[in-house]
Short mmCIF file of C-alpha atoms in Angstrom, two decimals:
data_model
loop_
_atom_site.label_atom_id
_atom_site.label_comp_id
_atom_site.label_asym_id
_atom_site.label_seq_id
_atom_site.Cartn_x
_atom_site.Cartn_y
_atom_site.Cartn_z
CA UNK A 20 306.84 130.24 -93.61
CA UNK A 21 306.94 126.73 -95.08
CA UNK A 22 305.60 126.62 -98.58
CA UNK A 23 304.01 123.30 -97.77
CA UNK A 24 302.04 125.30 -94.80
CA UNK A 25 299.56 126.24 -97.62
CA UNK A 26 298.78 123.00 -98.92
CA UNK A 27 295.21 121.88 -98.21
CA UNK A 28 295.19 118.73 -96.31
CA UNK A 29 293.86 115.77 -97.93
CA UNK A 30 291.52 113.72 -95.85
CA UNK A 31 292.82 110.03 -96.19
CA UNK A 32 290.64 107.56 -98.77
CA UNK A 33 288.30 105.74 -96.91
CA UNK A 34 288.49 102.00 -96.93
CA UNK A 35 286.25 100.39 -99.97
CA UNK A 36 284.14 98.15 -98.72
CA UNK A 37 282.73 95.17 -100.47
CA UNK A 38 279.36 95.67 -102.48
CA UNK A 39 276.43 94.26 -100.20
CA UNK A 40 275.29 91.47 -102.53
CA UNK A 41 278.80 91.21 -104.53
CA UNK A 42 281.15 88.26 -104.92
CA UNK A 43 282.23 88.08 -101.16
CA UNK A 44 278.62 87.93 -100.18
CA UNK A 45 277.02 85.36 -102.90
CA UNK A 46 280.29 83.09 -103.31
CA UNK A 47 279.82 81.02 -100.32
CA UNK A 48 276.01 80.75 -100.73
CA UNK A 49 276.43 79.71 -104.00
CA UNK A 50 279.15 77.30 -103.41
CA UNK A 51 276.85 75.35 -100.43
CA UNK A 52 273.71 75.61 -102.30
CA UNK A 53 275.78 73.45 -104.60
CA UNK A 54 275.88 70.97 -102.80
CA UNK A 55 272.62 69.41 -102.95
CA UNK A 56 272.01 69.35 -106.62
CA UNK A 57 275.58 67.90 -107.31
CA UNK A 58 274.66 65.09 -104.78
CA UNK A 59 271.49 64.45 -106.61
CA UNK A 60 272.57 64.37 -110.04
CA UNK A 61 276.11 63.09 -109.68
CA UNK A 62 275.28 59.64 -108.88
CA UNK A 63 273.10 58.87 -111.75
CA UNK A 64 276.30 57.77 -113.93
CA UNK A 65 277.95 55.99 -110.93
CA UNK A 66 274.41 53.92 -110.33
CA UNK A 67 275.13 50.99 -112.90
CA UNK A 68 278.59 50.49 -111.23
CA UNK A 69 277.26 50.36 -107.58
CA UNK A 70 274.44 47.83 -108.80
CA UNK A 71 276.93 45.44 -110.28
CA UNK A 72 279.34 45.55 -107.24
CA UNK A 73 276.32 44.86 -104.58
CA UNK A 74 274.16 42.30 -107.47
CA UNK A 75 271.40 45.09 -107.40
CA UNK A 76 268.37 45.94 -109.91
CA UNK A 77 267.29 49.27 -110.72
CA UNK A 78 264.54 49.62 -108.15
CA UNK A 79 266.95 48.65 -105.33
CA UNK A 80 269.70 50.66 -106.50
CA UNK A 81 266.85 53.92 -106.78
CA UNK A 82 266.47 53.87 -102.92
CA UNK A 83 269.91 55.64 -103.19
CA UNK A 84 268.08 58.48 -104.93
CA UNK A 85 264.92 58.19 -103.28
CA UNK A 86 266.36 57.92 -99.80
CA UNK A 87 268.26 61.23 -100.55
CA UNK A 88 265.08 62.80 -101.93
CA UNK A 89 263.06 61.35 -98.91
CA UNK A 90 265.25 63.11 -95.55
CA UNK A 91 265.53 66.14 -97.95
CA UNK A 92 261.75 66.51 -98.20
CA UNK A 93 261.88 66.85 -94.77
CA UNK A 94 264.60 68.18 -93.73
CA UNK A 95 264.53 71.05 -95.98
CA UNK A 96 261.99 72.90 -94.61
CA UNK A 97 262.56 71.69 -91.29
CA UNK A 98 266.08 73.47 -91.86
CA UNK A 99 264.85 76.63 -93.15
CA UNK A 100 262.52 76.77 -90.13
CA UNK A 101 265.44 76.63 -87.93
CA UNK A 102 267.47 79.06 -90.21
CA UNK A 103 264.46 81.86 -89.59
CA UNK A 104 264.81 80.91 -85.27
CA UNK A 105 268.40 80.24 -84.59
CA UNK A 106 269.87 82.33 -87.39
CA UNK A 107 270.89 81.05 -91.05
CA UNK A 108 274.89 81.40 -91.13
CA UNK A 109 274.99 78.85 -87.58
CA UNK A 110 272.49 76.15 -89.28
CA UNK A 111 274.27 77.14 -92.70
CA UNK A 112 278.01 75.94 -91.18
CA UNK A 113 276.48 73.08 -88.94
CA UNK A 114 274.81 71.88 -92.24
CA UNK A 115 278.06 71.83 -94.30
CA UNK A 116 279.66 69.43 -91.33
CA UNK A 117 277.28 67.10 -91.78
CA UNK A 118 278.26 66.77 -95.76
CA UNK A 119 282.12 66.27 -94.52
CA UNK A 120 280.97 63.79 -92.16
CA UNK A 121 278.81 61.92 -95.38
CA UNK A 122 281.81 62.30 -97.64
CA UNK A 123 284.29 60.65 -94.86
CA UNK A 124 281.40 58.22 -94.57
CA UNK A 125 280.85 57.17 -97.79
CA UNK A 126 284.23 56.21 -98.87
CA UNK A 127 283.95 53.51 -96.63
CA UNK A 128 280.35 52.41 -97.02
CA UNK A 129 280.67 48.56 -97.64
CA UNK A 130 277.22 47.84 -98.44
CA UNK A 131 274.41 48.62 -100.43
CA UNK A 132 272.67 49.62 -97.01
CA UNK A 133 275.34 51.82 -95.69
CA UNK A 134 275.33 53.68 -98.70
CA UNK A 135 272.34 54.61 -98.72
CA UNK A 136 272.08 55.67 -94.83
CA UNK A 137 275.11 57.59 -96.07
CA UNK A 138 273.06 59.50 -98.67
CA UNK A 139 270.45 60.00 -96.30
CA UNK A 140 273.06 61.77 -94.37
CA UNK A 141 273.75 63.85 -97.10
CA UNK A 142 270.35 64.72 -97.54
CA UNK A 143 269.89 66.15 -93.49
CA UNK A 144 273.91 68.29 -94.30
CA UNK A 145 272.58 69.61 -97.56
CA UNK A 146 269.15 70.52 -96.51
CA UNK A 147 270.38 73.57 -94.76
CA UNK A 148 272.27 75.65 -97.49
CA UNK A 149 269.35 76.77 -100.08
CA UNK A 150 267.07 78.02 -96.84
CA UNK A 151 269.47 79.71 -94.94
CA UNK A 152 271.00 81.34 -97.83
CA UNK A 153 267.77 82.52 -99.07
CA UNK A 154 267.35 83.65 -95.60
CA UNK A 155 270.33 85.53 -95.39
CA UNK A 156 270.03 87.24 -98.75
CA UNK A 157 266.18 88.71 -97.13
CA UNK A 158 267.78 89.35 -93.69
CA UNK A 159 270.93 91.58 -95.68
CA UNK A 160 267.84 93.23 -98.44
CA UNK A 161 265.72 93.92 -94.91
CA UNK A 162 268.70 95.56 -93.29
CA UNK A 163 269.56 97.65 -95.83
CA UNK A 164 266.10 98.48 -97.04
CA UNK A 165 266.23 97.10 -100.51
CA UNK A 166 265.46 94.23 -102.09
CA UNK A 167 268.15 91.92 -103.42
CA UNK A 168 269.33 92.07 -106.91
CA UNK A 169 267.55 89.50 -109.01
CA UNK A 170 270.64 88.56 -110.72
CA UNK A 171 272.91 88.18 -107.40
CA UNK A 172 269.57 85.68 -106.45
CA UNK A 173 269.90 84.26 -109.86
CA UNK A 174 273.33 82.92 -109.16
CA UNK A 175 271.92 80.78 -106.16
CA UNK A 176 269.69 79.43 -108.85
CA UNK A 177 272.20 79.41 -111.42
CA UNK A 178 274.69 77.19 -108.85
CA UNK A 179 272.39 74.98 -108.23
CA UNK A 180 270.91 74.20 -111.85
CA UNK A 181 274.66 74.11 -113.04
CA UNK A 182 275.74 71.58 -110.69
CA UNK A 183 272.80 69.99 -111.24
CA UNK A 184 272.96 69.79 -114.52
CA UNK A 185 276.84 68.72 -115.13
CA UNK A 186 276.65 66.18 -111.98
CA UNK A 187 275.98 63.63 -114.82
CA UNK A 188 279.95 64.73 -116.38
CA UNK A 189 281.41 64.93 -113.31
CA UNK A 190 279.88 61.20 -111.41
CA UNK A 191 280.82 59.63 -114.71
CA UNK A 192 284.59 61.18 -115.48
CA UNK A 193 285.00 60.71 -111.40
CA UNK A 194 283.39 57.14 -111.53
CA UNK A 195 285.76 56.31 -114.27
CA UNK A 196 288.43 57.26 -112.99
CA UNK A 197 288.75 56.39 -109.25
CA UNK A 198 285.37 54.31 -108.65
CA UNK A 199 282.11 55.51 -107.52
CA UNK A 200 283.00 55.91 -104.22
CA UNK A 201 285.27 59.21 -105.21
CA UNK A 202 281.31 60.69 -105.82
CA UNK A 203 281.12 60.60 -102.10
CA UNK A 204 284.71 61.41 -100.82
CA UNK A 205 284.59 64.72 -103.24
CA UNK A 206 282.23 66.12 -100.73
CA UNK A 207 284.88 66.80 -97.80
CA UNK A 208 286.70 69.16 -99.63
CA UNK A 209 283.91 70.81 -100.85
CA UNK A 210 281.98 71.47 -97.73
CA UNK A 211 285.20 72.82 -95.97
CA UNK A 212 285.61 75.33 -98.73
CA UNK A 213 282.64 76.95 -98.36
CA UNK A 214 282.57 76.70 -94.48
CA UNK A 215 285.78 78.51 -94.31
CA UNK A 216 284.51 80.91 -96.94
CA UNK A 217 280.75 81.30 -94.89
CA UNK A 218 283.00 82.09 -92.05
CA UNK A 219 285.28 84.70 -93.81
CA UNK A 220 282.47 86.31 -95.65
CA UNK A 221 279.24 85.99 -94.31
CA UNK A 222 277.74 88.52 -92.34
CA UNK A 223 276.73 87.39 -88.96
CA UNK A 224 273.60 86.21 -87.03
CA UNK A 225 271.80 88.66 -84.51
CA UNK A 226 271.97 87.31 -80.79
CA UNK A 227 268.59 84.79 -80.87
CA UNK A 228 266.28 84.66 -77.14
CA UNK A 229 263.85 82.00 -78.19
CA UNK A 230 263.71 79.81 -75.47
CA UNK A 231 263.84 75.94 -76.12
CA UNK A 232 260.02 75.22 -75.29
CA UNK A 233 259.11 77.59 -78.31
CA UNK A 234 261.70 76.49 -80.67
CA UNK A 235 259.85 73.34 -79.86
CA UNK A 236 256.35 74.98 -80.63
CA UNK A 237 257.75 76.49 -83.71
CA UNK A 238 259.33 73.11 -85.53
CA UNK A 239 256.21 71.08 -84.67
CA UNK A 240 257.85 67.74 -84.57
CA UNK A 241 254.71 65.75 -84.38
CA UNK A 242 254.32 67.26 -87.57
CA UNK A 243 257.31 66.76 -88.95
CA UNK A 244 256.86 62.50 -88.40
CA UNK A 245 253.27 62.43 -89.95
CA UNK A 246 254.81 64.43 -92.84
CA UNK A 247 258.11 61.63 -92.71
CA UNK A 248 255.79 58.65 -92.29
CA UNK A 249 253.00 60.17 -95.42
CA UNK A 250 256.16 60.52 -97.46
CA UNK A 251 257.64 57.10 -96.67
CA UNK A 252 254.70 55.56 -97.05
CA UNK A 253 253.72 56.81 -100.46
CA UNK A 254 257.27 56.36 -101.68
CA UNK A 255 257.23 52.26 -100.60
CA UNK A 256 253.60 52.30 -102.32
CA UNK A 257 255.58 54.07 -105.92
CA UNK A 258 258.70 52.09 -105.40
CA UNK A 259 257.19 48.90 -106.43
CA UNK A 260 254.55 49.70 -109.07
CA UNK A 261 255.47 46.23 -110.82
CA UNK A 262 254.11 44.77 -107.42
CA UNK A 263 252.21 46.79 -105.75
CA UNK A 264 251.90 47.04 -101.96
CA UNK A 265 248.32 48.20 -102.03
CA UNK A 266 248.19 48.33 -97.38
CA UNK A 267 251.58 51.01 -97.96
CA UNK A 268 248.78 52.97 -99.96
CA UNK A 269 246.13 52.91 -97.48
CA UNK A 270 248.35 53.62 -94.71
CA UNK A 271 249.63 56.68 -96.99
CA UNK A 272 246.26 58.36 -97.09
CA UNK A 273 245.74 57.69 -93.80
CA UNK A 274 248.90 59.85 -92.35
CA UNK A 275 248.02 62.21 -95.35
CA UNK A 276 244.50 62.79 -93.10
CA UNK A 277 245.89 62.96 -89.86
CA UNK A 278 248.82 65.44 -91.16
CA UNK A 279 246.12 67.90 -92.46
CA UNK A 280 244.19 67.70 -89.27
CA UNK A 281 247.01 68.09 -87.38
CA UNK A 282 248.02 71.27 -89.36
CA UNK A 283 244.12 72.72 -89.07
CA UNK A 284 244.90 72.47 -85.39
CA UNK A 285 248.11 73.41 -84.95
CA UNK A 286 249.40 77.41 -84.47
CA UNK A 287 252.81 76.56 -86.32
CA UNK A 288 252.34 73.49 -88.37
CA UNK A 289 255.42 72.01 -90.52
CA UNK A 290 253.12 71.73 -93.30
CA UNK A 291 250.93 74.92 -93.31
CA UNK A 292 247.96 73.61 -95.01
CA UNK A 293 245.37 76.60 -94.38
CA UNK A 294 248.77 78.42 -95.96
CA UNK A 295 248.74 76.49 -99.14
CA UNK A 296 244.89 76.54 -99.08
CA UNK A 297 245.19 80.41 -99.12
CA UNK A 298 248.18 81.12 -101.17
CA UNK A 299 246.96 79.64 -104.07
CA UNK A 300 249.17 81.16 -106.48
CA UNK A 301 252.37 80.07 -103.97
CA UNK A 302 250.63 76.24 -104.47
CA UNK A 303 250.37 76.39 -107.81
CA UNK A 304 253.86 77.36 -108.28
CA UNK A 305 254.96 74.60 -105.89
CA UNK A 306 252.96 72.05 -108.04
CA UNK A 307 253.80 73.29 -111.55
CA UNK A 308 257.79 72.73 -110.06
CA UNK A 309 257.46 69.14 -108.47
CA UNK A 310 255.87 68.82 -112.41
CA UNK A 311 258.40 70.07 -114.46
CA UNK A 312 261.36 67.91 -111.97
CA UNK A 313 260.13 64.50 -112.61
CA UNK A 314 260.74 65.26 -115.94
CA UNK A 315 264.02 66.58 -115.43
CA UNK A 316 265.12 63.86 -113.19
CA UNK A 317 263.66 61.05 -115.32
CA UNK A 318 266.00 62.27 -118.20
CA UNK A 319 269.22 62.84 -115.58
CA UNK A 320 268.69 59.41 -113.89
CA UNK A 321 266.95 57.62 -116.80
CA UNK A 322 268.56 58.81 -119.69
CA UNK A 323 272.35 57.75 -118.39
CA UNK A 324 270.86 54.29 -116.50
CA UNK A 325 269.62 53.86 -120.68
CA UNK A 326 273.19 55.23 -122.25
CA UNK A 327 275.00 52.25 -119.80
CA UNK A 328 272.39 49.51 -119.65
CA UNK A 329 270.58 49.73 -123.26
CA UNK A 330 273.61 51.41 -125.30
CA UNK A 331 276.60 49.61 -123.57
CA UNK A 332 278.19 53.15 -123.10
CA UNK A 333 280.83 53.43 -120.19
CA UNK A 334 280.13 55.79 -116.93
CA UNK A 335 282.23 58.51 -118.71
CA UNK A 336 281.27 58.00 -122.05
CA UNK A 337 277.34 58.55 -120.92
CA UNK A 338 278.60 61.29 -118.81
CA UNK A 339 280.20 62.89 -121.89
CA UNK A 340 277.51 62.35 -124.26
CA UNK A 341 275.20 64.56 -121.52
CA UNK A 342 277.82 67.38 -121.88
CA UNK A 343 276.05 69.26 -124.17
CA UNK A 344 272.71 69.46 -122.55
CA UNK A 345 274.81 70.72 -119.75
CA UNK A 346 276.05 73.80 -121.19
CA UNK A 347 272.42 74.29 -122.51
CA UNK A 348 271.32 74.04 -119.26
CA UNK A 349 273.90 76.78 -117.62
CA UNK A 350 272.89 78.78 -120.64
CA UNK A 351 269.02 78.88 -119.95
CA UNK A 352 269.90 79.72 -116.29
CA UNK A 353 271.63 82.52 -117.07
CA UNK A 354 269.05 83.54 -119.35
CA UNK A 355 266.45 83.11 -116.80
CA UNK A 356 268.22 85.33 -114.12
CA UNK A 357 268.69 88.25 -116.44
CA UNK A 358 265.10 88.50 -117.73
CA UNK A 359 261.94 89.90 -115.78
CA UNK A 360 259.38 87.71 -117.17
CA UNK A 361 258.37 84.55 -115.24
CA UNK A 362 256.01 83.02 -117.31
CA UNK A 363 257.77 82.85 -119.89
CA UNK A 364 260.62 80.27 -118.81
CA UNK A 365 257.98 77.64 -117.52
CA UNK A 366 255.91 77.77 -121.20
CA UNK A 367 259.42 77.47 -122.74
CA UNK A 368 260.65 74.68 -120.18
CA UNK A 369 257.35 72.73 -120.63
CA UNK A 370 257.49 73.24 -124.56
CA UNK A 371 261.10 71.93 -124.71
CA UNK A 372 260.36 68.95 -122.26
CA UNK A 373 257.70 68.19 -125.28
CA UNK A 374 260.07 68.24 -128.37
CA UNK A 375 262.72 66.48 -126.18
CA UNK A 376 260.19 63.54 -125.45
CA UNK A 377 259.95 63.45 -129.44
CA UNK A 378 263.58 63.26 -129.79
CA UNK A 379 263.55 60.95 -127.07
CA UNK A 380 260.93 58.50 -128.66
CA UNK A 381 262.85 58.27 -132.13
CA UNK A 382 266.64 57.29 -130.60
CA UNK A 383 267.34 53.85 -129.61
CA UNK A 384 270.76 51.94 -128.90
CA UNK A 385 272.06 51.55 -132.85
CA UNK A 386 271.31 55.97 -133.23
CA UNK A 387 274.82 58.03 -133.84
CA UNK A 388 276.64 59.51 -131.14
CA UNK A 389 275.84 62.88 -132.16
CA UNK A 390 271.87 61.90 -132.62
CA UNK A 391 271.58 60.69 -128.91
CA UNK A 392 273.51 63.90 -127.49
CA UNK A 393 270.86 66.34 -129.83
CA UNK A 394 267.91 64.16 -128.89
CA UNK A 395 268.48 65.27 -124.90
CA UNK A 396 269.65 68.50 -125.48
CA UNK A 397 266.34 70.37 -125.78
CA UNK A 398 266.03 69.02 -121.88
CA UNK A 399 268.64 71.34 -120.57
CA UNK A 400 266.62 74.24 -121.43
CA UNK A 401 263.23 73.19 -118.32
CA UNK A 402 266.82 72.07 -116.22
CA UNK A 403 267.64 75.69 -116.47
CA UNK A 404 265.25 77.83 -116.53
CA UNK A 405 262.56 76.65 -114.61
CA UNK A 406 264.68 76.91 -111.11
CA UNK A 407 265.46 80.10 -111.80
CA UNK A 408 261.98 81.10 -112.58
CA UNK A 409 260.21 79.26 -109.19
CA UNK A 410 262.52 81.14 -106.99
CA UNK A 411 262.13 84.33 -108.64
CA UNK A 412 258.18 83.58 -107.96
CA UNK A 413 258.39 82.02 -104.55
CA UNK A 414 260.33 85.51 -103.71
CA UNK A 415 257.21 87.54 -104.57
CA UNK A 416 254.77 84.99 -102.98
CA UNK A 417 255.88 83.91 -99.81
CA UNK A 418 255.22 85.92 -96.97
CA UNK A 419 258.52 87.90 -96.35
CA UNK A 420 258.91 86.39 -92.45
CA UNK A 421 258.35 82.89 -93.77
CA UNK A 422 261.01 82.97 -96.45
CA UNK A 423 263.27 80.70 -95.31
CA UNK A 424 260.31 78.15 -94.66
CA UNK A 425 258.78 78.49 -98.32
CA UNK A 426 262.39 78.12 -99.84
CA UNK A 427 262.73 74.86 -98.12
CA UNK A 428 258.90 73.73 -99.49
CA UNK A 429 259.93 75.08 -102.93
CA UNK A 430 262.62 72.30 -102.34
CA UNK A 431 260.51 69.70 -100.99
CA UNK A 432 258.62 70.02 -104.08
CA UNK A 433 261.14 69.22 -106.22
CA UNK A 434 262.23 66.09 -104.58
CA UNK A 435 258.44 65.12 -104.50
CA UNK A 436 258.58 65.22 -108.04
CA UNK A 437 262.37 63.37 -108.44
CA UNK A 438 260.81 60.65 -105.86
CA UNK A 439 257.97 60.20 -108.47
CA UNK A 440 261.12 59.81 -111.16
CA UNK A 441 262.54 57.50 -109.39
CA UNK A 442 259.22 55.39 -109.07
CA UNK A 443 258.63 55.88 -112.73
CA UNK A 444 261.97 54.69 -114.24
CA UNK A 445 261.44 51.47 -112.06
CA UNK A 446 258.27 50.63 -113.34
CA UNK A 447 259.28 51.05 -117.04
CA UNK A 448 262.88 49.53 -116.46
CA UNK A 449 262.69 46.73 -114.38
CA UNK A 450 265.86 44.95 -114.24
CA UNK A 451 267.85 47.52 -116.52
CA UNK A 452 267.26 50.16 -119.05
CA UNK A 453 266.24 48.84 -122.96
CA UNK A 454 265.10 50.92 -126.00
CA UNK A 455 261.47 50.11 -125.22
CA UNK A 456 261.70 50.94 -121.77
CA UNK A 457 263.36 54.85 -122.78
CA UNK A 458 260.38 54.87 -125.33
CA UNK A 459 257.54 54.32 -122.97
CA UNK A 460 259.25 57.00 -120.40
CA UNK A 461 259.30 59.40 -123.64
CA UNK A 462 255.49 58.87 -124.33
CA UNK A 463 254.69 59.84 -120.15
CA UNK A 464 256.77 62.53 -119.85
CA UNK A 465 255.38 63.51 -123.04
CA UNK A 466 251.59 63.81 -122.25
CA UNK A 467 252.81 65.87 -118.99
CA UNK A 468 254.89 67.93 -120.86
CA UNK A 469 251.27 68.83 -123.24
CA UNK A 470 249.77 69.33 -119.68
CA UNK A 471 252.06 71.52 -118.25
CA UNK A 472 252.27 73.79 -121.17
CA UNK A 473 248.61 74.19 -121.60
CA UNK A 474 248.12 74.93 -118.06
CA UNK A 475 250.67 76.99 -117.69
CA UNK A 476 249.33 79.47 -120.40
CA UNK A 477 245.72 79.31 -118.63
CA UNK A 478 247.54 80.05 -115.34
CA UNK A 479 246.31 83.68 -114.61
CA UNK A 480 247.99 83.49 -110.84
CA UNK A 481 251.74 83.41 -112.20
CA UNK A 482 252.98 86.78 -112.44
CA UNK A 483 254.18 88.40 -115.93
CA UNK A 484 256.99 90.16 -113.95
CA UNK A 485 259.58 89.68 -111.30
CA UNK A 486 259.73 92.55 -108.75
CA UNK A 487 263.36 94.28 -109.05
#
């Protein structure tokens, strides 16, 4: 007999297979959710250059935020509608070619015009990532009967507040040293990195029989234009405060009307008003974000138009000198994803916002280096915790089959409020930044600040805790 006849056979290892919200699965979320904030942000430093090359003043040059803000209003819940019918990982990869398409596009943008219907490109392409990732992360917790780890959602959040918050560094260091068209161009390799990485490591989509009359039904595109043209409306009305056109008002609460008797009537209504009427805690949230992002985007558009119009800093320098709030920033969004509570970040985001308006208020163009960077620091904390916090409570209070359709209102919310910004810093501008001007922004965003934090304590809708 064989003395190896005895030996017990061992069964061969089975293949390890990657954790179900680990790297594989949240890298490629993260990386498109990306793209988005680092579009929004990443352009402030590179605005001053593009208004000298096409003679343009600050209001002119904020329709290149505003028009980004504007299609992503709408697109991002229009996106996330389509992620929950045709499946998020198809409208997630058909959303990143858009944003190679925008990047090809605007390196060759030649005026002030094109640019900006290149940004409003960028706003349809980067619409779909947040929704249909959020989407996906509920379809994988659904199918394996848990929910998704709070921290592997935080990352999403943590992504997107990052980028967010160091688009300042990178528009400036990019703008300095290429021109501000490399801000566009750096989207193509972007977007095909995390397409090739969706495709690798995404799970994906189940087989989808809605028929094309009720994917009609369900987007509600009637609703979807009274929701545009109430936007657009409003936004012409807040883009000239200095002048106001008084008939854009009007015609603004006159859509607004017709959009919320449209949604009383209709089964599946873009904007779910008897939703938000009846979620009132899922409102609140929505409101208390589009809040808490004017004042973040007044300071990350504002703050660098004021470091290269009012201090005579260079694109990188003020890009540099906003480094600091940065790391803050990625800081308080790590610290947001790791702890339960949820009212706690917004009373400590609104109570920073405060003490950074102070800061604010005493700087002007003849402070110390050093001075200016501690003066905006405080404002990285509301940059990154706040995000973190909204999606945590948008999680618990959207229904769970409407996910992907709240995440893309939580969105529309915040561009809502970064429209506003952009409204704001051209009425207290005008033609370019000055001391006075960053002063007068410090005293508004001041008295919200004192709003937000006392309402925010009163708020007895806003859970304590995150659910695991």
């Amino acid at each position: 007999m064989r003395s190896d006849s005895l030996a017990v056979a061992t069964p061969p290892a089975a293949p390890s297979r990657p954790a179900p919200f680990g790297f594989r699965f949240v890298a490629p979320l993260a990386l498109g959710s990306t793209l988005n904030p680092i579009n929004s942000t990443m352009i402030s430093t590179a605005l001053v250059p593009i208004a000298g090359d096409f003679r343009a003043s600050v209001a002119q040059t904020g329709w290149l935020v505003a028009g980004l803000y504007l299609t992503s209003a709408i697109a991002q819940p229009t996106m996330g509608r389509l992620a929950d019918l045709f499946g998020p990982r198809r409208i997630y990869l058909i959303s990143l070619g858009l944003v190679a398409l925008a990047g090809l596009a605007g390196a060759l943008a030649p005026s002030l015009g094109m640019l900006i219907a290149v940004r409003v490109l960028l706003g349809i392409g980067t619409s779909g990532a947040y929704p249909s990732a959020m989407r996906i992360f509920r379809t994988q917790g659904d199918r394996l009967g848990v929910a998704p780890p709070r921290v592997a959602m935080g990352v999403l959040s943590f992504a997107g507040v990052a980028t967010t918050a160091i688009g300042p560094v990178l528009g400036g260091l990019l703008t300095g040293a290429f021109g501000w068209h490399s801000i566009f161009t750096v989207n193509l390799p972007l977007s095909l990195l995390a397409m090739g990485l969706a495709v690798l490591w995404t799970p994906k989509d189940q087989p989808r029989t809605a028929s094309f009359a009720h994917v009609m039904a369900e987007l509600d595109l009637l609703g979807i234009g009274l929701f545009g043209a109430w936007l657009l409306s409003l936004m012409l009305f807040l883009m000239n405060l200095d002048h106001p056109i008084w008939w854009a008002l009007l015609v603004s609460v006159a859509f607004g009307i017709v959009l919320v008797a449209h949604s009383l009537r209709h089964a599946q209504p873009f904007i779910d008003v008897r939703m938000l009427a009846r979620n009132r805690p899922l409102t609140l949230t929505y409101l208390r974000i589009a809040a808490i992002l004017l004042i973040v985007y007044c300071i990350l558009y504002g703050f660098a138009q004021w470091l290269e119009s009012g201090a005579s800093f260079t694109s990188t320098q003020a890009g540099l000198i906003t480094l600091p709030m940065s790391g803050v920033a990625a800081l308080a969004s790590l610290a947001g994803a790791r702890t339960k509570s949820i009212r706690t970040p917004f009373i400590i985001s609104a109570a920073a916002s405060l003490f950074g308006c102070v800061g604010l208020f005493l700087i002007g163009h003849q402070t110390p280096v050093w001075l200016i960077a501690m003066a905006v620091m405080l404002f990285g904390l509301p940059t990154g915790m706040a995000s973190t916090a909204t999606q945590a409570a948008v999680y618990i209070q959207a229904p769970a089959s409407e996910i992907g359709t709240a995440s893309g209102l939580q969105r529309t919310a915040t561009y809502i409020g970064a429209i506003t910004a952009t409204s704001l810093l051209g009425f207290v501008y005008g033609q370019h930044a000055t001391d006075h001007g960053l002063h007068t922004l410090a005293i508004v965003m001041g008295v919200l600040s004192a709003v937000l934090v006392v309402a925010t304590i009163l708020d007895r809708t806003l859970p304590r805790i995150a659910a695991e």
